[in-house]
Amino acid sequence: MPAMSDAEYRGFVTAGTRTAKWATTRRDGRPHVVPVWFVLEGDDLLITTGSKSVKGRAVLHDPRVGLCIDDDRPPYAFVLIEGRASVSTDPDEVLRASTLNARRYVGAERAQEYGRLNAGEGMLLVRITPEKVISENNITGE
């Protein structure tokens, strides 16, 4: 199982509409894992979420997060990211990130509409800065 090069990693996480499984820790210590849309900007991953959602509340309490991005088809591959989240409530930043996410997942023709829909009051921009990345490519060796 070869690890991915930086170029392979970036290509993998930005390919198509692959989602990330975002892990946070609830206040009582229980894990919370949820699929999310994201975009890669530089080295950071951008996600938008509601401030009152479980993941929003969790990341405001504890900025340590984990992400898993995988390909569940042979020959299989995955990227695991451990990092820290910084949060912005700036409406312009939230709208920009929300529109970037929408462009990736619903297409350019609906990006503005979805961007506005997911950038309203109470929304957060979560910027995840990776501290550790583990990646495996071609797990079956095919």
Coordinates of N, CA and C in Angstrom, one line a residue:
M1 N 0.8 -1.2 0.0 CA 0.0 0.0 0.0 C 0.9 1.2 0.0
P2 N 1.1 1.8 -1.1 CA 1.9 3.0 -1.2 C 1.2 4.3 -0.6
A3 N 1.9 5.1 0.1 CA 1.4 6.4 0.5 C 1.3 7.3 -0.7
M4 N 0.4 8.2 -0.6 CA 0.3 9.2 -1.8 C 1.3 10.3 -1.7
S5 N 1.8 10.7 -2.8 CA 2.6 11.9 -2.9 C 1.7 13.1 -2.6
D6 N 2.3 14.3 -2.4 CA 1.6 15.5 -2.2 C 0.6 15.7 -3.3
A7 N 1.1 15.6 -4.6 CA 0.3 15.8 -5.7 C -0.9 14.8 -5.8
E8 N -0.6 13.6 -5.5 CA -1.6 12.5 -5.5 C -2.7 12.8 -4.4
Y9 N -2.2 13.2 -3.2 CA -3.1 13.6 -2.1 C -4.1 14.7 -2.6
R10 N -3.5 15.8 -3.1 CA -4.3 16.9 -3.5 C -5.3 16.5 -4.6
G11 N -4.8 15.7 -5.6 CA -5.7 15.3 -6.6 C -6.8 14.4 -6.1
F12 N -6.5 13.5 -5.1 CA -7.5 12.6 -4.6 C -8.6 13.4 -3.8
V13 N -8.2 14.3 -3.0 CA -9.2 15.0 -2.1 C -10.0 16.0 -2.9
T14 N -9.5 16.4 -4.1 CA -10.3 17.4 -4.9 C -11.0 16.7 -6.1
A15 N -10.9 15.4 -6.2 CA -11.5 14.7 -7.3 C -13.0 14.6 -7.2
G16 N -13.8 15.0 -8.2 CA -15.2 14.9 -8.2 C -15.9 15.5 -7.0
T17 N -16.9 14.7 -6.5 CA -17.7 15.2 -5.4 C -17.5 14.2 -4.2
R18 N -16.3 13.7 -4.0 CA -16.0 12.9 -2.8 C -16.3 13.7 -1.6
T19 N -17.0 13.1 -0.6 CA -17.2 13.8 0.7 C -16.2 13.4 1.7
A20 N -16.1 14.1 2.8 CA -15.3 13.8 3.9 C -16.1 13.3 5.1
K21 N -15.7 12.4 5.9 CA -16.3 12.1 7.1 C -15.6 12.8 8.2
W22 N -16.3 13.7 8.8 CA -15.7 14.7 9.8 C -16.0 14.2 11.2
A23 N -15.0 14.0 12.0 CA -15.1 13.5 13.3 C -14.8 14.7 14.3
T24 N -15.7 14.9 15.3 CA -15.5 15.8 16.3 C -15.8 15.1 17.6
T25 N -15.6 15.7 18.7 CA -15.9 15.1 20.1 C -16.9 16.0 20.7
R26 N -18.0 15.3 21.1 CA -19.1 16.0 21.9 C -18.5 16.4 23.3
R27 N -19.2 17.3 23.9 CA -18.8 17.8 25.3 C -18.7 16.6 26.3
D28 N -19.6 15.6 26.1 CA -19.5 14.5 27.0 C -18.5 13.4 26.6
G29 N -17.7 13.7 25.6 CA -16.6 12.8 25.2 C -17.0 11.8 24.1
R30 N -18.3 11.7 23.8 CA -18.7 10.8 22.7 C -18.2 11.3 21.3
P31 N -17.8 10.4 20.4 CA -17.5 10.9 19.1 C -18.7 11.2 18.3
H32 N -18.5 12.1 17.3 CA -19.6 12.5 16.4 C -18.9 12.5 15.0
V33 N -19.5 11.7 14.1 CA -18.9 11.6 12.7 C -20.0 11.8 11.7
V34 N -19.8 12.7 10.8 CA -20.8 13.1 9.8 C -20.2 13.4 8.5
P35 N -20.8 13.0 7.4 CA -20.3 13.3 6.0 C -20.5 14.8 5.8
V36 N -19.5 15.4 5.2 CA -19.6 16.9 4.9 C -19.0 17.2 3.5
W37 N -19.5 18.3 2.9 CA -18.9 18.8 1.7 C -17.7 19.7 2.2
F38 N -16.7 19.7 1.3 CA -15.5 20.5 1.6 C -14.8 20.9 0.3
V39 N -14.0 22.0 0.4 CA -13.1 22.3 -0.6 C -11.7 22.5 0.0
L40 N -10.7 22.2 -0.8 CA -9.3 22.4 -0.4 C -8.8 23.8 -0.9
E41 N -8.3 24.6 0.0 CA -7.8 25.9 -0.3 C -6.4 26.0 0.3
G42 N -5.4 26.0 -0.6 CA -4.1 25.9 -0.1 C -3.9 24.5 0.6
D43 N -3.5 24.6 1.9 CA -3.4 23.3 2.6 C -4.6 23.1 3.5
D44 N -5.5 24.0 3.6 CA -6.7 23.9 4.5 C -7.9 23.4 3.8
L45 N -8.8 22.8 4.6 CA -10.1 22.3 4.1 C -11.1 23.3 4.6
L46 N -12.0 23.7 3.8 CA -13.1 24.6 4.2 C -14.4 23.9 4.2
I47 N -15.1 24.1 5.3 CA -16.4 23.5 5.5 C -17.3 24.5 6.1
T48 N -18.6 24.5 5.8 CA -19.6 25.4 6.4 C -20.5 24.6 7.2
T49 N -21.0 25.1 8.3 CA -21.9 24.4 9.2 C -22.7 25.4 10.1
G50 N -23.8 24.9 10.6 CA -24.5 25.8 11.5 C -23.9 25.8 12.9
S51 N -23.9 27.0 13.5 CA -23.4 27.1 14.9 C -24.1 26.3 15.9
K52 N -25.3 25.9 15.7 CA -26.1 25.2 16.6 C -26.1 23.7 16.3
S53 N -25.5 23.3 15.2 CA -25.4 21.8 14.8 C -24.5 21.1 15.8
V54 N -24.6 19.8 15.9 CA -23.7 19.1 16.8 C -22.2 19.4 16.4
K55 N -21.9 19.3 15.1 CA -20.5 19.5 14.7 C -20.1 21.0 15.0
G56 N -21.0 21.9 14.8 CA -20.7 23.3 15.0 C -20.4 23.6 16.5
R57 N -21.3 23.0 17.4 CA -21.1 23.2 18.8 C -19.8 22.5 19.2
A58 N -19.5 21.3 18.7 CA -18.4 20.5 19.1 C -17.1 21.3 18.7
V59 N -17.0 21.8 17.5 CA -15.8 22.4 17.1 C -15.5 23.8 17.8
L60 N -16.6 24.4 18.2 CA -16.5 25.6 19.0 C -15.9 25.3 20.4
H61 N -16.2 24.1 20.9 CA -15.8 23.7 22.2 C -14.3 23.1 22.2
D62 N -14.0 22.3 21.1 CA -12.7 21.7 21.0 C -12.3 21.7 19.5
P63 N -11.3 22.4 19.1 CA -11.0 22.6 17.7 C -10.2 21.4 17.1
R64 N -10.0 20.4 17.9 CA -9.3 19.2 17.3 C -10.3 18.4 16.5
V65 N -10.0 18.0 15.3 CA -10.9 17.3 14.4 C -10.1 16.2 13.7
G66 N -10.9 15.3 13.1 CA -10.4 14.3 12.2 C -11.3 14.2 11.0
L67 N -10.7 13.9 9.9 CA -11.4 13.7 8.6 C -10.9 12.5 7.9
C68 N -11.8 11.8 7.3 CA -11.5 10.6 6.5 C -12.1 10.9 5.1
I69 N -11.3 10.8 4.1 CA -11.8 10.9 2.7 C -11.4 9.6 2.0
D70 N -12.4 8.9 1.5 CA -12.0 7.6 0.9 C -12.6 7.3 -0.4
D71 N -12.1 6.3 -1.1 CA -12.6 5.8 -2.3 C -13.0 4.3 -2.0
D72 N -14.3 4.0 -2.0 CA -14.7 2.7 -1.6 C -14.8 1.7 -2.7
R73 N -14.1 2.0 -3.8 CA -14.1 1.1 -5.0 C -12.7 0.6 -5.2
P74 N -12.5 -0.7 -5.6 CA -11.2 -1.2 -5.9 C -10.5 -0.3 -6.9
P75 N -9.2 -0.1 -6.7 CA -8.3 -0.7 -5.7 C -8.3 0.0 -4.3
Y76 N -9.2 0.8 -4.0 CA -9.4 1.5 -2.7 C -8.2 2.5 -2.4
A77 N -8.6 3.5 -1.7 CA -7.6 4.5 -1.3 C -8.3 5.3 -0.2
F78 N -7.5 6.0 0.7 CA -8.0 6.8 1.7 C -7.0 7.9 2.1
V79 N -7.5 8.9 2.7 CA -6.7 10.0 3.3 C -7.3 10.2 4.7
L80 N -6.5 10.2 5.7 CA -6.9 10.5 7.1 C -6.2 11.8 7.5
I81 N -6.9 12.8 8.0 CA -6.4 14.0 8.4 C -6.7 14.3 9.8
E82 N -5.7 14.6 10.6 CA -5.9 15.1 11.9 C -5.5 16.6 11.9
G83 N -6.3 17.5 12.5 CA -6.0 18.9 12.4 C -6.7 19.7 13.4
R84 N -6.6 21.0 13.3 CA -7.2 22.0 14.1 C -8.1 22.9 13.3
A85 N -9.2 23.2 13.9 CA -10.2 24.0 13.2 C -10.2 25.4 13.7
S86 N -10.2 26.4 12.8 CA -10.5 27.8 13.2 C -11.8 28.1 12.6
V87 N -12.5 29.0 13.3 CA -13.9 29.3 13.0 C -14.1 30.8 12.7
S88 N -14.8 31.1 11.6 CA -15.2 32.5 11.3 C -16.7 32.6 11.2
T89 N -17.2 33.7 11.7 CA -18.6 34.0 11.5 C -18.8 35.2 10.5
D90 N -17.7 35.6 9.9 CA -17.8 36.8 9.0 C -18.7 36.4 7.8
P91 N -19.8 37.1 7.6 CA -20.7 36.7 6.5 C -20.1 36.6 5.2
D92 N -19.2 37.5 4.8 CA -18.6 37.4 3.5 C -17.7 36.1 3.3
E93 N -17.0 35.8 4.4 CA -16.1 34.6 4.3 C -17.0 33.3 4.3
V94 N -18.1 33.3 5.1 CA -19.0 32.1 5.1 C -19.6 32.0 3.7
L95 N -20.1 33.1 3.1 CA -20.7 33.0 1.8 C -19.7 32.6 0.7
R96 N -18.5 33.1 0.8 CA -17.5 32.6 -0.2 C -17.2 31.1 -0.1
A97 N -17.0 30.6 1.1 CA -16.7 29.2 1.3 C -18.0 28.4 0.9
S98 N -19.1 28.8 1.3 CA -20.4 28.1 1.0 C -20.6 28.0 -0.5
T99 N -20.3 29.1 -1.2 CA -20.4 29.1 -2.7 C -19.4 28.2 -3.4
L100 N -18.1 28.2 -2.8 CA -17.1 27.3 -3.4 C -17.6 25.8 -3.2
N101 N -18.1 25.5 -2.0 CA -18.6 24.1 -1.8 C -19.7 23.8 -2.7
A102 N -20.6 24.7 -2.9 CA -21.8 24.5 -3.7 C -21.3 24.3 -5.2
R103 N -20.4 25.0 -5.6 CA -19.9 24.9 -7.0 C -19.3 23.5 -7.2
R104 N -18.6 22.9 -6.2 CA -18.1 21.6 -6.3 C -19.2 20.5 -6.3
Y105 N -20.2 20.7 -5.5 CA -21.1 19.6 -5.3 C -22.4 19.7 -6.0
V106 N -22.8 20.9 -6.4 CA -24.1 21.0 -7.2 C -23.9 21.7 -8.5
G107 N -22.7 22.1 -8.8 CA -22.4 22.7 -10.1 C -22.4 24.2 -10.1
A108 N -21.7 24.8 -11.1 CA -21.6 26.2 -11.2 C -22.9 26.9 -11.4
E109 N -23.9 26.3 -12.1 CA -25.1 26.9 -12.4 C -26.0 27.2 -11.2
R110 N -25.8 26.4 -10.1 CA -26.6 26.6 -8.9 C -25.7 27.0 -7.7
A111 N -24.5 27.3 -7.9 CA -23.5 27.6 -6.8 C -24.0 28.8 -6.1
Q112 N -24.4 29.9 -6.7 CA -24.7 31.1 -6.0 C -26.0 30.9 -5.1
E113 N -27.0 30.2 -5.7 CA -28.2 29.9 -5.0 C -27.9 29.1 -3.7
Y114 N -27.1 28.0 -3.9 CA -26.8 27.1 -2.7 C -25.9 27.9 -1.8
G115 N -25.0 28.7 -2.3 CA -24.1 29.4 -1.5 C -24.8 30.3 -0.5
R116 N -25.8 31.1 -1.0 CA -26.6 31.9 -0.2 C -27.4 31.1 0.8
L117 N -28.0 30.0 0.4 CA -28.8 29.2 1.2 C -28.0 28.7 2.5
N118 N -26.8 28.4 2.3 CA -25.9 27.8 3.3 C -25.0 28.9 4.0
A119 N -25.3 30.1 3.8 CA -24.5 31.2 4.4 C -25.3 32.2 5.2
G120 N -26.5 31.7 5.7 CA -27.3 32.6 6.4 C -26.9 32.8 7.9
E121 N -27.7 33.5 8.6 CA -27.4 33.8 10.0 C -27.2 32.5 10.8
G122 N -26.2 32.5 11.6 CA -25.8 31.3 12.4 C -24.9 30.3 11.8
M123 N -24.5 30.6 10.6 CA -23.6 29.7 9.9 C -22.1 30.0 10.2
L124 N -21.3 29.0 10.1 CA -19.9 29.1 10.4 C -19.0 28.7 9.2
L125 N -17.9 29.3 9.0 CA -16.9 28.8 8.2 C -15.9 28.1 9.1
V126 N -15.7 26.8 8.8 CA -14.7 26.1 9.6 C -13.5 25.8 8.7
R127 N -12.3 26.3 9.0 CA -11.1 26.1 8.3 C -10.3 25.1 9.0
I128 N -10.1 23.9 8.4 CA -9.3 22.9 9.1 C -7.9 22.9 8.5
T129 N -6.9 23.1 9.4 CA -5.5 23.1 9.1 C -4.9 21.7 9.5
P130 N -4.5 20.9 8.5 CA -4.0 19.6 8.8 C -2.7 19.7 9.6
E131 N -2.6 18.8 10.6 CA -1.4 18.7 11.4 C -0.7 17.3 11.1
K132 N -1.5 16.3 10.7 CA -1.0 15.0 10.4 C -1.9 14.5 9.3
V133 N -1.2 13.9 8.2 CA -2.0 13.3 7.1 C -1.4 11.9 6.9
I134 N -2.3 11.0 6.8 CA -2.0 9.6 6.5 C -2.7 9.3 5.2
S135 N -2.1 8.7 4.2 CA -2.7 8.4 3.0 C -2.3 7.0 2.5
E136 N -3.2 6.3 1.9 CA -2.8 5.0 1.3 C -3.5 5.0 -0.1
N137 N -2.8 4.5 -1.1 CA -3.3 4.4 -2.4 C -3.2 3.0 -2.9
N138 N -4.1 2.5 -3.7 CA -4.0 1.2 -4.3 C -3.9 0.1 -3.2
I139 N -4.8 0.1 -2.3 CA -4.7 -0.8 -1.1 C -4.7 -2.3 -1.5
T140 N -5.4 -2.7 -2.6 CA -5.4 -4.1 -3.0 C -4.2 -4.4 -3.8
G141 N -3.4 -3.5 -4.2 CA -2.1 -3.8 -4.9 C -2.4 -4.1 -6.4
E142 N -3.5 -3.7 -6.9 CA -3.8 -4.0 -8.3 C -3.2 -3.1 -9.3

